[in-house]
Coordinates of C-alpha atoms and ligand atoms in Angstrom, one line a residue:
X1 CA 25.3 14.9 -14.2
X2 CA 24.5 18.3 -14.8
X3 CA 24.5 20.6 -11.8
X4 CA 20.8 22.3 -11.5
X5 CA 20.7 25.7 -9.5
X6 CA 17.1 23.6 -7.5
X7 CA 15.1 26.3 -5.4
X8 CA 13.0 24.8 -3.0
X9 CA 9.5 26.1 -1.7
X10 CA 8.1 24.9 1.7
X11 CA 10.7 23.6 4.3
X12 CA 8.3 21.8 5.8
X13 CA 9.4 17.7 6.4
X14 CA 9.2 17.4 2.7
X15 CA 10.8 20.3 1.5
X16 CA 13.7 20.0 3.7
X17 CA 14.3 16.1 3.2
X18 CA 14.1 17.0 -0.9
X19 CA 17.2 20.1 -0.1
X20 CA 18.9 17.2 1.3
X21 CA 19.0 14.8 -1.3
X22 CA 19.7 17.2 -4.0
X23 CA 22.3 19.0 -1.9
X24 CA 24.2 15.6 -1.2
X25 CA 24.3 14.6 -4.1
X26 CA 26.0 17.7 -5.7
X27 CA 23.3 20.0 -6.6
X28 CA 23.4 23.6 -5.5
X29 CA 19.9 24.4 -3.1
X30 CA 18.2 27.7 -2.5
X31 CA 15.0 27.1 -0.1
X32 CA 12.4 29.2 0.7
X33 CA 9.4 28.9 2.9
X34 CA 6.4 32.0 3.6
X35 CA 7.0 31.6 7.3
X36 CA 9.8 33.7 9.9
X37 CA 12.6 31.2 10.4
X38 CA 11.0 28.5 8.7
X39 CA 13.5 27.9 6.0
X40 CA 16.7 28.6 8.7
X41 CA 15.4 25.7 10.5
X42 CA 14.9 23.3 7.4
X43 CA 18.7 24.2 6.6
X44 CA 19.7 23.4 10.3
X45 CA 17.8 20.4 9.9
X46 CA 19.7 19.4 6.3
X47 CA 23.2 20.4 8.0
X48 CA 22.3 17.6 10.8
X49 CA 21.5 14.9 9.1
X50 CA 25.0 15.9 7.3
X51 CA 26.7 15.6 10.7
X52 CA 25.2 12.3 11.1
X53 CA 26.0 11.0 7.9
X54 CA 29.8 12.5 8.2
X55 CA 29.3 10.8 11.9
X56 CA 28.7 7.5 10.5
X57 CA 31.4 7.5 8.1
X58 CA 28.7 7.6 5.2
X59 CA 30.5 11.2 4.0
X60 CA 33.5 12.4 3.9
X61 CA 34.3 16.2 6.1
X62 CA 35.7 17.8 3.0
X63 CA 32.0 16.6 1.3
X64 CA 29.9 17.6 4.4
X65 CA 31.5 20.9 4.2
X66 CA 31.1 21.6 0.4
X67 CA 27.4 20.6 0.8
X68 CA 26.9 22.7 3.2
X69 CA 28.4 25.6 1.3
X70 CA 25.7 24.5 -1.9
X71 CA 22.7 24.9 0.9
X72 CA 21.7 28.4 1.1
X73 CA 18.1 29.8 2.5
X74 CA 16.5 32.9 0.3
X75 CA 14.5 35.3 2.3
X76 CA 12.2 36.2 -1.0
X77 CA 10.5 34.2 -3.7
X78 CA 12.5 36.8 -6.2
X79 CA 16.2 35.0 -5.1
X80 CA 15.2 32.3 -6.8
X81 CA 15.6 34.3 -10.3
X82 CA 18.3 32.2 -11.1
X83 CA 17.3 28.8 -10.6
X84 CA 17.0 26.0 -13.5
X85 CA 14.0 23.9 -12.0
X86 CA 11.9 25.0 -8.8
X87 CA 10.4 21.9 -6.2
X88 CA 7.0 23.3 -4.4
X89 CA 6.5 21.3 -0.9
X90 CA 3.9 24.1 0.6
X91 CA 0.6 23.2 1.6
X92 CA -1.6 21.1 -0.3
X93 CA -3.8 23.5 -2.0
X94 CA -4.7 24.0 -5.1
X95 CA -5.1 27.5 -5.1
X96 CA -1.9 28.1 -3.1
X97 CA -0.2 26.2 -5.4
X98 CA -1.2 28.0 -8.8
X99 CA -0.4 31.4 -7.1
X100 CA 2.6 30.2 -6.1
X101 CA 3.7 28.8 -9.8
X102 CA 1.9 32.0 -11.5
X103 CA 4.6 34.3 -9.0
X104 CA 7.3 32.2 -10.0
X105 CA 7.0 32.7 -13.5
X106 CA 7.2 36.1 -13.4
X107 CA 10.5 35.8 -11.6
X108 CA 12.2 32.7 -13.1
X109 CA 14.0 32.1 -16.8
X110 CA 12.1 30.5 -19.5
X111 CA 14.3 27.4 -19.3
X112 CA 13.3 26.5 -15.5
X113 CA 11.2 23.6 -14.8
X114 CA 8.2 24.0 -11.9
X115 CA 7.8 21.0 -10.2
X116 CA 5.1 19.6 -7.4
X117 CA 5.1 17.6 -4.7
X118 CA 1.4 17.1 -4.6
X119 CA 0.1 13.9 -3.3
X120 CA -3.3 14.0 -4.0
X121 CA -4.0 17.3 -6.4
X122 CA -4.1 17.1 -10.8
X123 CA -0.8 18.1 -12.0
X124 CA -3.0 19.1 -15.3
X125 CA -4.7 21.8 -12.5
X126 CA -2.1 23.2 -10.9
X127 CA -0.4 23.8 -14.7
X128 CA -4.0 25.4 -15.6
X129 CA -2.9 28.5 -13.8
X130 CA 0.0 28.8 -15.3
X131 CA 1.4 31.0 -18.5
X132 CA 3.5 27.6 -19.6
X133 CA 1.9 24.9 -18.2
X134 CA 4.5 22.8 -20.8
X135 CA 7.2 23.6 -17.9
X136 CA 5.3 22.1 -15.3
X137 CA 5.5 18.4 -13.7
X138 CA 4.6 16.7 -10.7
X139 CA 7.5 15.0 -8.9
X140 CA 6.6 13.0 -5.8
X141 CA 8.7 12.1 -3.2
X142 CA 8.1 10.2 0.0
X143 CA 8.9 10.4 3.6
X144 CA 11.5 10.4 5.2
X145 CA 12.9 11.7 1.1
X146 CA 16.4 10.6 1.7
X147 CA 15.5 6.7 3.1
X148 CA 12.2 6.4 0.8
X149 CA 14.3 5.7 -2.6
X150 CA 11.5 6.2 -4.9
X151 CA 9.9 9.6 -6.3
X152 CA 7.0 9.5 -8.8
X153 CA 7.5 11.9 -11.9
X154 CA 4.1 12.6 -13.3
X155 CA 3.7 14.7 -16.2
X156 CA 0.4 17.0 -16.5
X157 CA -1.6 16.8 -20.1
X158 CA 0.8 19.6 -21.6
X159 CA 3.9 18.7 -20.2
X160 CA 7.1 18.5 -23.0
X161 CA 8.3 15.5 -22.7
X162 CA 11.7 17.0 -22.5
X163 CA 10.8 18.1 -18.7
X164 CA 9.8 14.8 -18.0
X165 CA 13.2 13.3 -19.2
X166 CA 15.2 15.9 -17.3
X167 CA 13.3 15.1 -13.8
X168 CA 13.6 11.3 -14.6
X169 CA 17.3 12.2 -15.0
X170 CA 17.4 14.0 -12.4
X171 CA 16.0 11.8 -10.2
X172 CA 17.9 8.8 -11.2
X173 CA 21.0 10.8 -10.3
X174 CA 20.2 10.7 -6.9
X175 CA 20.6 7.4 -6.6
X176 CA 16.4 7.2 -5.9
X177 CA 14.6 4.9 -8.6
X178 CA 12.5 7.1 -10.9
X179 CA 8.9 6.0 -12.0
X180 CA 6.8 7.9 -14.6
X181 CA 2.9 7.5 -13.3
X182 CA 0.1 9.3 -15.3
X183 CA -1.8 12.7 -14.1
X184 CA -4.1 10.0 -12.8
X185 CA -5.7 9.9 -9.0
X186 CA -3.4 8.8 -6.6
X187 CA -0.5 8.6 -9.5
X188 CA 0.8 5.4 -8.4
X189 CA 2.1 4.7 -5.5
X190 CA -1.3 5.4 -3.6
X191 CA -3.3 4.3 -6.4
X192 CA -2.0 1.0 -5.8
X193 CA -2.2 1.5 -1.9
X194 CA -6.4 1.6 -1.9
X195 CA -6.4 -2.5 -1.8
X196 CA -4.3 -3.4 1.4
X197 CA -6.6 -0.6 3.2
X198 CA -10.1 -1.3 1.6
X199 CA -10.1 -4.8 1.7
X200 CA -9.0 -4.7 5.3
X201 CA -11.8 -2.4 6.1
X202 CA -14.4 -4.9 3.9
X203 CA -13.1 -7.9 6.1
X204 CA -13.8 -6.3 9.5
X205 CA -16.9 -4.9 8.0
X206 CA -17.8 -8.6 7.7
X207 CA -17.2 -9.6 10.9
X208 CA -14.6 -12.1 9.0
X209 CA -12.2 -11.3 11.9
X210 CA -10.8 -8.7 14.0
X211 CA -8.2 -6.5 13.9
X212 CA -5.4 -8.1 15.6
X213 CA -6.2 -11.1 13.7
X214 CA -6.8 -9.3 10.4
X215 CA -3.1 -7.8 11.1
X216 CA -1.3 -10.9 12.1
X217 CA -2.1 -12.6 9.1
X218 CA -1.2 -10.6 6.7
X219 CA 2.1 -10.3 8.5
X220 CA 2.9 -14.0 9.0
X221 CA 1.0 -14.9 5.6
X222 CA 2.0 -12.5 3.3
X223 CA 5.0 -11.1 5.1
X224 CA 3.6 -7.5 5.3
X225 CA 5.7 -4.9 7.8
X226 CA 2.4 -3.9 9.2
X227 CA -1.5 -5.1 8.4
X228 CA -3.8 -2.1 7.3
X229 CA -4.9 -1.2 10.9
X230 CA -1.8 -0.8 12.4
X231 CA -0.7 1.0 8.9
X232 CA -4.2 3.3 9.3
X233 CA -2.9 4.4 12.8
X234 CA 0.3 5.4 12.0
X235 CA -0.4 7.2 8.8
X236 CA -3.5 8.9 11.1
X237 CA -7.0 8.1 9.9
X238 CA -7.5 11.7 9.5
X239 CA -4.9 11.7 6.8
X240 CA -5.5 8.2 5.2
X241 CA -9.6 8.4 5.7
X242 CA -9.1 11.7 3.1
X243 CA -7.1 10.6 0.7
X244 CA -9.5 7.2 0.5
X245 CA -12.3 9.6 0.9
X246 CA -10.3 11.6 -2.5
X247 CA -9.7 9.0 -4.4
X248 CA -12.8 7.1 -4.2
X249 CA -14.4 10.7 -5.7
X250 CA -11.6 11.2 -8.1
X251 CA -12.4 8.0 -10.0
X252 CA -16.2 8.2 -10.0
X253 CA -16.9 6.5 -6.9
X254 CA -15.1 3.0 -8.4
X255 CA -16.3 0.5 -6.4
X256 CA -12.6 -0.9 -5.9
X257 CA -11.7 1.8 -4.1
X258 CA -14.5 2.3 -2.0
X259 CA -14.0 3.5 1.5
X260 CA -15.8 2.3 4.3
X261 CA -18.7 2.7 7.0
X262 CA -16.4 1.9 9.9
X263 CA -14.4 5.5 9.1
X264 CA -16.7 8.0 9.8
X265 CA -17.7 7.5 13.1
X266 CA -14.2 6.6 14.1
X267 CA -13.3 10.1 12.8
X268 CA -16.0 12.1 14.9
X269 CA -14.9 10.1 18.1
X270 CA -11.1 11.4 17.4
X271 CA -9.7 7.7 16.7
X272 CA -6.9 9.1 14.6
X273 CA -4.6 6.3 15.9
X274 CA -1.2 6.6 17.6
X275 CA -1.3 10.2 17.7
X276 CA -4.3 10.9 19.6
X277 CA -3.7 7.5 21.5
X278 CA -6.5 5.4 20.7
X279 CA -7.1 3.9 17.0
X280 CA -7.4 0.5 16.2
X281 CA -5.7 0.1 18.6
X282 CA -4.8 1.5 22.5
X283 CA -1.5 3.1 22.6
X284 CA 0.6 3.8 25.5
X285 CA 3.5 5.9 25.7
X286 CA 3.7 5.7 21.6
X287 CA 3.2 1.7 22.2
X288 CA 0.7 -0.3 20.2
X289 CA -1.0 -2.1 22.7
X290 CA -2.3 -6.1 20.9
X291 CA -4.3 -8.4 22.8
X292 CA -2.5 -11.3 23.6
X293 CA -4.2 -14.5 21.8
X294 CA -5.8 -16.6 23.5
X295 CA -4.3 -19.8 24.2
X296 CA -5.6 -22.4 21.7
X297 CA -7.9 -25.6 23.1
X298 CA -5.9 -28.6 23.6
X299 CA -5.8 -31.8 21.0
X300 CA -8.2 -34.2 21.8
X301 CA -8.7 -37.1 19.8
X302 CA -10.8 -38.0 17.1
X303 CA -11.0 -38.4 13.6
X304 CA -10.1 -36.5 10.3
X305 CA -10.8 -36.1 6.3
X306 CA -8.8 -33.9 3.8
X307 CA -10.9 -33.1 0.7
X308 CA -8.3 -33.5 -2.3
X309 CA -6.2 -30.0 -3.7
X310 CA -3.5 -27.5 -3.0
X311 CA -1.8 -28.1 -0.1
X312 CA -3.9 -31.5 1.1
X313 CA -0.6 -33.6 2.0
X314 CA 0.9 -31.0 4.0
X315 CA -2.3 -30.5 5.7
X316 CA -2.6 -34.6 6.6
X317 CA 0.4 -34.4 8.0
X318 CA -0.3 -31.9 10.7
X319 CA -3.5 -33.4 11.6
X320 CA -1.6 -36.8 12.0
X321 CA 1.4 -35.0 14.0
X322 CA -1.3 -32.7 16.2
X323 CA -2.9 -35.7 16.6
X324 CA -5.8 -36.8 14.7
X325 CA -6.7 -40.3 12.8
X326 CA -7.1 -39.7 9.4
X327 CA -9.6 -41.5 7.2
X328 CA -10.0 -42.0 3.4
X329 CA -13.8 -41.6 3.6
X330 CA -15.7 -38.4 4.5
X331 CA -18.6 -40.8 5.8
X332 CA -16.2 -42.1 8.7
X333 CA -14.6 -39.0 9.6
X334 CA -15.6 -36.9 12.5
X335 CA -14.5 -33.6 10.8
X336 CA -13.8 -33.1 7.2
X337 CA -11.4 -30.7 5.7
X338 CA -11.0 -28.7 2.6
X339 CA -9.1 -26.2 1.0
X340 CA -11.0 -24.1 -0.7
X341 CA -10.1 -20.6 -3.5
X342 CA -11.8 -17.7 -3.6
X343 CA -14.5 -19.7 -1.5
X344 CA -16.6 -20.0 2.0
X345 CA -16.9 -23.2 3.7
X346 CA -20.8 -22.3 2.7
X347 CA -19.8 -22.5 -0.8
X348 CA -17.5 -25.4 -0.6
X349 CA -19.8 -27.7 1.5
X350 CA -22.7 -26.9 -1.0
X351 CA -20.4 -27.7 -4.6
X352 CA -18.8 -30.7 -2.8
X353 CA -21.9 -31.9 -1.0
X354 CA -20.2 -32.3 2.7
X355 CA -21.6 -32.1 5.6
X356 CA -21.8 -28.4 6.9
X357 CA -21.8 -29.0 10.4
X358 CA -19.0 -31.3 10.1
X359 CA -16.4 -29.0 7.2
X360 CA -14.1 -26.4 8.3
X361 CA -11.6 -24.8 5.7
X362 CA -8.0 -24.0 6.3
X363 CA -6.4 -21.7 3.5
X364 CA -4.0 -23.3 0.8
X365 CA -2.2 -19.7 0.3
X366 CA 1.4 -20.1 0.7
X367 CA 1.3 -24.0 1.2
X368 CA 0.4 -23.9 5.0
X369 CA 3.9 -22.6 5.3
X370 CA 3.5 -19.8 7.8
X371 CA 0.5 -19.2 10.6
X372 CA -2.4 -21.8 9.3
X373 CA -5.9 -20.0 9.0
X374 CA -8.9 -21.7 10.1
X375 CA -12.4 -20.7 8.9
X376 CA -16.2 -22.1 9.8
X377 CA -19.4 -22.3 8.2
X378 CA -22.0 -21.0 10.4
X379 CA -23.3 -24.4 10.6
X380 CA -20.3 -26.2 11.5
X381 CA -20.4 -27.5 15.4
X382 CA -18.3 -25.2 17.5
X383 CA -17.0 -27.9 19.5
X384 CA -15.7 -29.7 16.0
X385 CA -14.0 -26.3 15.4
X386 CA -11.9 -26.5 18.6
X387 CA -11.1 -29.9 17.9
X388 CA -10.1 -28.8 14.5
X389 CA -8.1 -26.0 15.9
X390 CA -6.4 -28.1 18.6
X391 CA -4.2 -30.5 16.5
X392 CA -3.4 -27.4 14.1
X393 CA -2.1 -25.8 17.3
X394 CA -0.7 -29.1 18.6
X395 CA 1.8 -28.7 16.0
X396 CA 3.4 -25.5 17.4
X397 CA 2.0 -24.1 14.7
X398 CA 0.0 -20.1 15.4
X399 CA -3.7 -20.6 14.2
X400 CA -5.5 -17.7 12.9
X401 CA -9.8 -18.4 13.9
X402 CA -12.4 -16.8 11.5
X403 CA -15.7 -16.6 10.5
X404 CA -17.1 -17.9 6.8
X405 CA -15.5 -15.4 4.2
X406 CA -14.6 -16.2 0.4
X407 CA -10.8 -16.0 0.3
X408 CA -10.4 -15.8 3.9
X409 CA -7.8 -13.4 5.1
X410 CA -5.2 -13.8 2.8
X411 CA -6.4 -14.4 -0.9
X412 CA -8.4 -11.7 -0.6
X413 CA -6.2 -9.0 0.2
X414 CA -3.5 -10.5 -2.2
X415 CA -5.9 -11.1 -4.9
X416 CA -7.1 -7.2 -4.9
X417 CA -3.4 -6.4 -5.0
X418 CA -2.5 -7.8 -8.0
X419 CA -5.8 -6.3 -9.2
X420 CA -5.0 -3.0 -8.6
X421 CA -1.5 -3.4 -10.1
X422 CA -3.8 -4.9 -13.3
X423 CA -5.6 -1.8 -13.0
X424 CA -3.2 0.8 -13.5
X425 CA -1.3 -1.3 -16.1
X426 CA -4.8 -1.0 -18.2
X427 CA -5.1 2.7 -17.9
X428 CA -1.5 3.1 -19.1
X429 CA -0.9 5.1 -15.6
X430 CA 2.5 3.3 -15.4
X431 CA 4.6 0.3 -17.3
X432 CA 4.6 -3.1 -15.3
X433 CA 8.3 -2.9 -14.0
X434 CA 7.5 0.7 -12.7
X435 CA 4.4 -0.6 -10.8
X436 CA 5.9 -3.4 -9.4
X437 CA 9.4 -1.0 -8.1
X438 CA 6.8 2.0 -7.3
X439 CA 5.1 -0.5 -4.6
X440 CA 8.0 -2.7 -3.1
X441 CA 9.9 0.8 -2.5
X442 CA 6.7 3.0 -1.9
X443 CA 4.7 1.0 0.1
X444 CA 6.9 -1.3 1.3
X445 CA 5.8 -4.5 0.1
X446 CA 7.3 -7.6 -0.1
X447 CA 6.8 -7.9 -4.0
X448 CA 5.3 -5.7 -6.7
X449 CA 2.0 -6.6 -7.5
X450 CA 2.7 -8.2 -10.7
X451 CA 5.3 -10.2 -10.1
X452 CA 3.0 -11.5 -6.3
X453 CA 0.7 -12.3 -9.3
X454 CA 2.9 -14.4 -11.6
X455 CA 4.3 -16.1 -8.2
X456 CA 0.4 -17.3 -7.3
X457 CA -0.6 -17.7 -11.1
X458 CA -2.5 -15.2 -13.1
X459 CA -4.9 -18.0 -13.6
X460 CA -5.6 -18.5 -10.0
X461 CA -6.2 -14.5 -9.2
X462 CA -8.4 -14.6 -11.7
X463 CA -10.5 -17.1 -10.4
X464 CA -10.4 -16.1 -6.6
X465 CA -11.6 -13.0 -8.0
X466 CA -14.2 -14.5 -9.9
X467 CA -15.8 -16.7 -7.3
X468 CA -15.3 -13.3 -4.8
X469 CA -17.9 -11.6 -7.3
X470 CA -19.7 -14.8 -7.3
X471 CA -20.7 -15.1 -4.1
X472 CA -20.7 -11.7 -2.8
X473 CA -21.9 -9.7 -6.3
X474 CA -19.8 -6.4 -5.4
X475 CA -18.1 -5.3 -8.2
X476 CA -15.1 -4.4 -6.5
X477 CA -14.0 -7.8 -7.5
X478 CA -14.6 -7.6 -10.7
X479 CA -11.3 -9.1 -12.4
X480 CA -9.3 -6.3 -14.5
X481 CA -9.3 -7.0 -18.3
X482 CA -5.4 -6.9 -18.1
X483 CA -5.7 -9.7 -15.0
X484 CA -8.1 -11.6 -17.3
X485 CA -6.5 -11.8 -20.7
X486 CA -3.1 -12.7 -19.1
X487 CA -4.4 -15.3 -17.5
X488 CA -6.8 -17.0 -20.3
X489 CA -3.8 -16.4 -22.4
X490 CA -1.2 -17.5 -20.5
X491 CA 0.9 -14.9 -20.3
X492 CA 2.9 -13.1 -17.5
X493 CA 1.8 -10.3 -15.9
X494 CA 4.8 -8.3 -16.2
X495 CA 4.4 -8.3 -20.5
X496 CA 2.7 -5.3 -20.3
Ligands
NAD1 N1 4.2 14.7 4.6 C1 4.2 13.7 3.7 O1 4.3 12.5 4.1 C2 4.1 14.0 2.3 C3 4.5 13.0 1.3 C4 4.5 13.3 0.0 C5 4.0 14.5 -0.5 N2 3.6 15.5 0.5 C6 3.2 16.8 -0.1 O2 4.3 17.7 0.1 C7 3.8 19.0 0.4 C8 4.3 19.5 1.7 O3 4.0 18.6 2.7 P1 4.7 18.7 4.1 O4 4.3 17.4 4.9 O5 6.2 18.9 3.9 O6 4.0 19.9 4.8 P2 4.6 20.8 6.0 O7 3.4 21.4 6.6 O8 5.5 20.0 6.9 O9 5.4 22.0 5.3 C9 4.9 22.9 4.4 C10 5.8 24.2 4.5 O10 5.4 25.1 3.5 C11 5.3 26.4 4.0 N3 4.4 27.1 3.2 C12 3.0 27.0 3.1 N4 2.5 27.8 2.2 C13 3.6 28.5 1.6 C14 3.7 29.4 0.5 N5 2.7 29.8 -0.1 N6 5.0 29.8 0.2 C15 6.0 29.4 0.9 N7 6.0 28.5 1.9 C16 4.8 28.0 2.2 C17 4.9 26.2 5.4 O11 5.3 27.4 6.2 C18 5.6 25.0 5.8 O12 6.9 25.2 6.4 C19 2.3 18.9 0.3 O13 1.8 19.2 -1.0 C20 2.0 17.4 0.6 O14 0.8 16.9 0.1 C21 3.7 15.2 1.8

């Protein structure tokens, strides 16, 4: 690995976790920042998280000490003369930015790259400014930048594609996984963030369910870390309803991405989320604060019927074990079951001709393997629901209660997922095995979005998408070509 000469502007949190990783890893750091004492403190910062390391055994002394002797703060942007590539990580301006890069090249060599953290500004307009916007690149890391092993190298319309090799190099050398994204809104990482939020927000919108319940079961369905809500508070809605708000306007108001009504008021009332206290949710000391659910209604008996399809057996036997009769004929049942895709129990009563007031719908996603979700028609009898809901729970089983919505909880959110991902393999804004790494390690899912959409079936997305259109006619779920031709095709949705 070549050792780069990397000064650093803005030792802000990203600025400083960036000196670390480059200085660990060999690299010799110069770091900068406008304000009195600002880039001393990023370099105490670096030399502690060395101590810990060194503490932990993850470093040896002899190592600790020669990074800290590559780790050196400048007092003026004209120290950095000497560098070979230069990371920004100052405030997220556009014109601060170009003056910043338009300084810098009357100070650095010809050979020395100019790099940007940028989250949400155009690489191709921060170059703009610039005498040699071929030398510029965006390169975006994540925080905490030593833990988050992922950065994002983007290059702007002019960029060589020398420079772009050389970051992805560089990058790669730190042991962080490297992903080339387009000069595209969002890049990648939160391009492909908009559906977990947005669909959330469409769901409570709805009155599909709340919250906590939205939350929970995308946590014990899907295995998220956190559901959207509790993901909006920590982020801060202040920071997440912008970038939405960004780049819904940055692609042409694209109906996918769409923000929602529910964020402006929020904003005006200071919900920010756990940092003002109050989001989503109540926060106390720091702590989320979930109602508990309440406790289910008890089994009582009576009679059942499971339409046929995915996941029908394993749905008999939990009625039979939380103790219901089943029957082989709808006409003799008391309540009648289905399973629908992509589909209300509106829609599913009315294709199958059942009874409304006697159907509810439980979702096949996942093979009723985790928390079971159970949804009503607005005809179905509320005391059939609790009866319905009672054996499910009977089992031990935690039930998740909500109104009529095609694709409940679940197939929704998942669906628009491995849309996105479809999305920004169309546009060429990144290949399929970057988007699927860029989203496990960037956002912290359990899969990529491709490879969730091989798991459930391109052919299934599709048509969960389809009948989502169907019913509702929003063209956010309009299927992506890339989603649609894989699937009629039967192809995976990694062969990009
Ligand atoms: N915080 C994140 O999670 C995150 C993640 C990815 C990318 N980013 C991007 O990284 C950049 C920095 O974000 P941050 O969170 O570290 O901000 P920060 O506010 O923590 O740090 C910014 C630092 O830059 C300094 N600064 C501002 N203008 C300057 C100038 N003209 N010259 C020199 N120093 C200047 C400030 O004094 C401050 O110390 C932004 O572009 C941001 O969008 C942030």
């Amino acid at each position: 690995m070549a050792r780069e000469i990397i000064g650093i502007v803005g030792a802000g949190i990203m600025g400083r976790g960036i000196a670390q990783l480059f200085t660990q890893v060999g690299h010799v750091v110069r770091l900068h920042d406008s304000r009195d004492g600002a880039a001393g403190a990023g370099r105490t910062y670096v030399l502690a998280m060395l101590d810990k390391l060194e503490a932990k055994g993850a470093m040896s002394a002899d190592d600790r000490r020669a990074a800290e002797g590559r780790l050196s703060t400048v007092p003026s942007l004209s120290d950095l003369s000497g560098c070979t590539l230069i990371i920004e990580a100052i405030v997220e301006e556009l014109e601060a930015k170009r003056s910043l890069f338009a300084a810098l090249e009357g100070i650095v060599g010809d050979d020395c790259l100019l790099a940007s953290n940028t989250s949400s500004l155009t690489v191709s307009d921060i170059a703009a400014g610039c005498r040699r916007p071929e030398r510029v690149a965006g390169l975006h890391f994540f925080n905490p930048v030593p833990l988050m092993k992922l950065a994002e190298v983007i290059p702007g319309l002019l960029t060589d594609a020398a420079v772009t090799d050389r970051l992805l190099a560089l990058v790669s050398g730190t042991g962080h996984r490297a992903v080339l994204a387009a000069d595209q809104p969002g890049f990648l990482v939160n391009h492909a963030g908009r559906a977990l939020y947005t669909e959330g927000l469409r769901l409570l919108e709805e009155g599909a369910a709340t919250v906590p319940e939205i939350d929970r079961t995308l946590r014990e369905t899907l295995g998220f870390r956190m559901g959207p809500f509790e993901l909006l508070d920590l982020t801060g809605l202040d920071v997440s309803g912008k970038v939405m708000q960004s780049i819904y306007e940055q692609f042409q108001h694209e109906p996918r991405y769409r923000p929602s009504s529910l964020i402006p008021p929020r904003l005006a009332a200071g919900l920010y989320g756990r940092k003002t206290g109050r989001g989503f949710y109540p926060y106390a000391d720091g702590v989320k604060q979930e109602p508990a659910e309440p406790p289910p209604p008890p089994a009582r008996a009576g009679t059942a019927w499971v339409a046929e399809g995915d996941g029908a057996d394993a749905l008999r036997a939990l009625l039979s074990a939380g103790g219901a009769e089943l029957r082989d004929d709808p006409s003799t049942a008391d309540i009648l079951f289905v399973l629908p895709w992509g589909e209300d129990v509106t829609a599913a009563a009315v294709r199958a001709r059942l009874d409304a007031r006697r159907l509810v719908g439980v979702d096949p996603l996942g093979g009723l393997t985790g928390r079971l979700v159970l949804m009503a028609s607005p005809a179905t009898d509320p005391v059939l629901v609790d009866r319905a809901h009672g054996w499910l729970a009977a089992t031990g089983r935690a039930v998740t209660r909500m109104q009529d919505s095609p694709g409940f909880i679940g197939q929704r959110v998942l669906a628009m997922i491995v849309n996105t991902g479809c999305e920004i393999a169309q546009r060429g804004i990144a290949t399929p095995a970057d988007i699927d790494a860029a989203v496990r390690l960037g956002l912290g899912y359990p899969r990529g979005p491709l490879e969730w959409g091989d798991l459930v079936g391109p052919a299934r997305v599709l048509s969960i998408l389809e009948r989502l259109l169907a019913i509702t006619g929003d063209p956010r779920y309009r299927p992506s070509p890339y989603l649609r031709r894989r699937a009629l095709l039967g192809l995976s949705l990694r062969e990009g």
